Coordinates of C-alpha atoms in Angstrom, one line a residue:
M328 CA -3.6 -11.7 -4.5
D329 CA -7.0 -12.0 -2.7
P330 CA -9.0 -8.8 -2.0
A331 CA -8.1 -8.8 1.8
T332 CA -4.4 -9.0 1.1
L333 CA -4.5 -6.6 -1.8
S334 CA -6.3 -4.0 0.3
A335 CA -3.9 -4.4 3.2
V336 CA -0.9 -4.0 1.0
A337 CA -2.4 -0.9 -0.8
V338 CA -3.3 0.7 2.5
A339 CA 0.2 0.0 3.9
L340 CA 1.8 1.6 0.8
V341 CA -0.5 4.7 1.0
A342 CA -0.1 5.1 4.7
S343 CA 3.7 4.7 4.7
K344 CA 4.2 8.0 2.8
F345 CA 7.1 5.9 1.5
G346 CA 9.8 7.7 -0.4
E347 CA 8.9 11.3 0.5
G348 CA 11.9 13.4 -0.2
A349 CA 13.9 10.3 -1.4
A350 CA 17.4 11.3 -2.4
S351 CA 18.2 8.4 -4.7
E352 CA 16.9 7.7 -8.2
A353 CA 15.7 4.3 -6.9
G354 CA 13.8 6.0 -4.1
R355 CA 12.1 8.3 -6.5
A356 CA 11.1 5.4 -8.7
A357 CA 9.5 3.6 -5.7
W358 CA 7.8 6.8 -4.6
V359 CA 6.2 7.2 -8.1
K360 CA 4.8 3.6 -7.8
V361 CA 3.4 4.3 -4.4
Q362 CA 1.8 7.5 -5.6
D363 CA 0.2 5.5 -8.5
V364 CA -1.5 3.3 -5.9
A365 CA -2.5 6.3 -3.9
H366 CA -3.9 8.0 -7.0
A367 CA -6.0 5.0 -7.9
L368 CA -7.5 4.9 -4.4
R369 CA -8.2 8.7 -4.5
Q370 CA -9.9 8.4 -7.8
R371 CA -12.0 5.4 -6.7
F372 CA -12.9 6.8 -3.3
A373 CA -13.9 10.2 -4.8
R374 CA -17.2 8.6 -5.8
S375 CA -18.2 8.3 -2.1
A376 CA -18.0 11.1 0.5
T377 CA -17.6 8.4 3.2
Q378 CA -14.7 6.7 1.5
S379 CA -13.1 10.0 0.6
A380 CA -13.3 11.1 4.2
A381 CA -11.8 7.8 5.4
L382 CA -8.9 8.2 2.9
G383 CA -8.3 11.8 4.0
E384 CA -8.2 10.6 7.6
L385 CA -5.6 8.0 6.7
E386 CA -3.5 10.5 4.8
A387 CA -3.6 12.9 7.8
N388 CA -3.0 10.2 10.4
P389 CA -1.1 7.4 8.7
G390 CA -0.2 5.7 11.9
D391 CA -3.9 5.4 13.1
E392 CA -4.9 1.8 13.0
G393 CA -8.5 2.7 12.9
A394 CA -8.0 4.9 9.8
R395 CA -6.1 2.1 8.2
A396 CA -8.8 -0.5 9.0
A397 CA -11.5 1.8 7.7
V398 CA -9.8 2.4 4.3
A399 CA -8.9 -1.3 4.0
G400 CA -12.6 -2.2 4.6
H401 CA -13.8 0.2 2.0
L402 CA -11.2 -0.9 -0.4
R403 CA -11.8 -4.6 0.1
H404 CA -15.5 -4.0 -0.7
E405 CA -14.6 -2.2 -3.9
L406 CA -12.2 -5.0 -4.9
E407 CA -14.7 -7.7 -4.2
N408 CA -17.4 -5.9 -6.3
D409 CA -15.4 -4.6 -9.3
A410 CA -13.0 -7.1 -11.0
E411 CA -11.7 -4.4 -13.4
F412 CA -10.7 -2.1 -10.6
A413 CA -9.2 -5.1 -8.7
A414 CA -7.1 -5.9 -11.7
T415 CA -5.9 -2.3 -12.1
L416 CA -4.9 -2.0 -8.4
R417 CA -3.3 -5.5 -8.5
A418 CA -1.1 -4.4 -11.4
L419 CA -0.1 -1.2 -9.6
V420 CA 0.7 -3.0 -6.4
T421 CA 2.6 -5.7 -8.3
A422 CA 4.7 -2.9 -10.0
A423 CA 5.5 -1.5 -6.5
E424 CA 6.2 -5.0 -5.2
R425 CA 8.9 -5.6 -7.8
D426 CA 10.8 -2.5 -6.7
P427 CA 13.4 -3.5 -4.1
A428 CA 12.9 -0.2 -2.2
T429 CA 9.3 -1.3 -1.3
Q430 CA 9.7 -5.0 -0.9
T431 CA 10.2 -5.1 2.8
L432 CA 7.1 -2.9 3.4
I433 CA 5.0 -5.1 1.2
A434 CA 6.3 -8.3 2.7
H435 CA 5.3 -7.0 6.1
A436 CA 1.9 -5.9 5.0
S437 CA 0.9 -9.0 3.0
G438 CA 1.5 -11.7 5.5
D439 CA 1.8 -12.8 9.0
A440 CA 4.4 -15.4 8.2
R441 CA 6.7 -14.6 11.1
Q442 CA 9.6 -14.1 8.8
V443 CA 12.2 -11.5 8.3
N444 CA 13.2 -10.0 5.0
I445 CA 16.4 -8.0 5.0
S446 CA 17.7 -6.4 1.9
G447 CA 20.3 -3.9 0.9
N448 CA 23.8 -3.3 2.3
N449 CA 23.4 -4.2 6.0
S450 CA 26.1 -4.5 8.6
G451 CA 26.3 -4.8 12.3
P452 CA 24.4 -7.0 14.8
I453 CA 20.7 -7.8 14.4
S454 CA 18.7 -8.9 17.4
F455 CA 15.3 -10.6 17.5
S456 CA 13.1 -10.9 20.5

């Protein structure tokens, strides 16, 4: 996974607040994996007041595209300049990616393939426009 994609996926996971209050064991397992990604970002960004502030803004306003872009930009810079950190984050994102509960979110964040991923027990009509 290249740095741009990895940073986009990591930011999407952190911004999603995925799994908060999850009722199922599967949801809790996915939440732990997302928290591992968030913890790695917090640790890394703690070295810079600017990065830390950007991450705080994202966590306070997860829907803010500007906050997402700022964190993704900082993260991409870190990933491009530190192969060890990139490998660590890649492993954490890969672990989250393998969890069925996070797969749709990651598929959406990691590509603009114009495809639909539907998983789980779905019923009823599905409309696309």
